[in-house]
Amino acid sequence: MDLQDQLKKLFPDHEVSSEPEKTEEVAHELLIQKEPMICKFEKRNGKPTTIIEGYEGDEEDFKILAKEIKTKLSVGGSFKEGAIIIQGNYRDKIMQILQAKGFKTKRVGG
């Protein structure tokens, strides 16, 4: 007895649809700005942090960008007061990610 037969016994009234359900996902568009985003390195409480500032678009878009960067780098971080704070010195990698998305970046400090 295969799985289909077992399911028919458990749910006799269920009808199998021939067409799979289609869900449309709309990709979220980020505002590409003319001014460069600032990537700077700071030490906070003796620990290295990378700070990204200067996004001119919607705050929700900036939060989505922060989550994507943290996921790609597999690091922790937060979003506070219009800045993305990433744990560790990842300026070069973050700048490559942002440039691949079409953003202009500027490296500040050290």
CSV table of C-alpha atoms in Angstrom, one decimal:
chain,number,residue,atom,x,y,z
A,1,MET,CA,0.0,0.0,0.0
A,2,ASP,CA,1.6,3.3,-1.1
A,3,LEU,CA,1.1,6.7,0.4
A,4,GLN,CA,-1.7,7.7,-2.0
A,5,ASP,CA,-3.8,4.7,-1.0
A,6,GLN,CA,-3.2,5.5,2.7
A,7,LEU,CA,-4.3,9.1,2.2
A,8,LYS,CA,-7.4,8.0,0.3
A,9,LYS,CA,-8.4,5.8,3.3
A,10,LEU,CA,-7.8,8.6,5.8
A,11,PHE,CA,-9.5,11.3,3.7
A,12,PRO,CA,-12.1,9.8,1.4
A,13,ASP,CA,-13.8,13.1,0.6
A,14,HIS,CA,-10.6,14.8,-0.6
A,15,GLU,CA,-10.2,15.4,-4.3
A,16,VAL,CA,-6.7,15.8,-5.8
A,17,SER,CA,-6.4,18.9,-8.0
A,18,SER,CA,-4.5,18.4,-11.2
A,19,GLU,CA,-3.0,21.9,-11.3
A,20,PRO,CA,-0.4,23.0,-8.7
A,21,GLU,CA,-1.2,26.1,-6.8
A,22,LYS,CA,0.7,29.1,-8.2
A,23,THR,CA,2.1,31.7,-5.8
A,24,GLU,CA,3.6,34.8,-7.3
A,25,GLU,CA,6.5,36.3,-5.4
A,26,VAL,CA,7.3,39.9,-6.2
A,27,ALA,CA,10.9,40.8,-5.8
A,28,HIS,CA,11.4,43.8,-3.5
A,29,GLU,CA,13.1,46.7,-5.3
A,30,LEU,CA,15.7,48.7,-3.4
A,31,LEU,CA,16.2,52.3,-4.1
A,32,ILE,CA,19.5,52.8,-5.9
A,33,GLN,CA,20.8,56.2,-4.8
A,34,LYS,CA,23.3,58.6,-6.3
A,35,GLU,CA,25.3,59.3,-3.1
A,36,PRO,CA,27.6,56.5,-1.9
A,37,MET,CA,26.9,54.5,1.2
A,38,ILE,CA,29.5,54.9,4.0
A,39,CYS,CA,31.2,51.7,5.3
A,40,LYS,CA,33.3,52.4,8.3
A,41,PHE,CA,35.2,50.5,11.0
A,42,GLU,CA,35.0,51.2,14.7
A,43,LYS,CA,35.9,49.5,17.9
A,44,ARG,CA,33.1,49.4,20.4
A,45,ASN,CA,33.8,48.1,23.9
A,46,GLY,CA,37.1,46.7,22.4
A,47,LYS,CA,35.3,44.7,19.7
A,48,PRO,CA,35.5,45.4,16.0
A,49,THR,CA,32.3,46.5,14.3
A,50,THR,CA,31.4,47.6,10.7
A,51,ILE,CA,28.9,50.4,10.4
A,52,ILE,CA,27.0,51.1,7.2
A,53,GLU,CA,25.3,54.5,6.9
A,54,GLY,CA,23.9,56.8,4.2
A,55,TYR,CA,20.9,55.0,2.7
A,56,GLU,CA,18.4,57.5,1.4
A,57,GLY,CA,15.5,55.1,0.7
A,58,ASP,CA,12.8,53.8,3.0
A,59,GLU,CA,13.7,52.5,6.4
A,60,GLU,CA,12.1,49.1,5.8
A,61,ASP,CA,14.2,48.6,2.7
A,62,PHE,CA,17.3,49.4,4.7
A,63,LYS,CA,16.2,46.8,7.3
A,64,ILE,CA,15.8,44.2,4.5
A,65,LEU,CA,19.3,45.0,3.2
A,66,ALA,CA,20.7,44.6,6.8
A,67,LYS,CA,19.1,41.2,7.1
A,68,GLU,CA,20.4,40.1,3.7
A,69,ILE,CA,24.0,41.2,4.6
A,70,LYS,CA,23.9,39.5,7.9
A,71,THR,CA,22.6,36.3,6.3
A,72,LYS,CA,25.2,36.3,3.5
A,73,LEU,CA,28.1,36.8,6.0
A,74,SER,CA,26.6,34.6,8.7
A,75,VAL,CA,27.3,37.2,11.4
A,76,GLY,CA,25.3,39.0,14.0
A,77,GLY,CA,24.4,42.7,13.9
A,78,SER,CA,21.6,45.1,14.4
A,79,PHE,CA,19.8,48.1,12.8
A,80,LYS,CA,19.8,51.3,14.9
A,81,GLU,CA,19.2,54.9,14.1
A,82,GLY,CA,19.6,54.6,10.4
A,83,ALA,CA,22.7,52.5,10.5
A,84,ILE,CA,23.5,48.9,10.1
A,85,ILE,CA,25.9,47.6,12.7
A,86,ILE,CA,27.7,44.3,11.8
A,87,GLN,CA,29.8,42.5,14.3
A,88,GLY,CA,33.4,42.2,13.0
A,89,ASN,CA,35.5,43.9,10.4
A,90,TYR,CA,33.8,42.9,7.1
A,91,ARG,CA,34.1,46.2,5.2
A,92,ASP,CA,35.5,44.7,2.0
A,93,LYS,CA,33.0,41.9,1.8
A,94,ILE,CA,30.1,44.2,2.6
A,95,MET,CA,31.3,46.7,-0.1
A,96,GLN,CA,31.4,43.9,-2.7
A,97,ILE,CA,27.8,42.8,-1.8
A,98,LEU,CA,26.5,46.4,-2.0
A,99,GLN,CA,28.4,47.1,-5.3
A,100,ALA,CA,26.9,43.9,-6.8
A,101,LYS,CA,23.5,45.3,-6.0
A,102,GLY,CA,24.3,48.5,-7.8
A,103,PHE,CA,25.1,50.7,-4.8
A,104,LYS,CA,28.1,53.1,-4.7
A,105,THR,CA,30.2,52.6,-1.5
A,106,LYS,CA,32.8,54.7,0.2
A,107,ARG,CA,35.4,53.2,2.7
A,108,VAL,CA,36.0,55.4,5.7
A,109,GLY,CA,38.6,54.9,8.4
A,110,GLY,CA,41.8,52.8,8.4
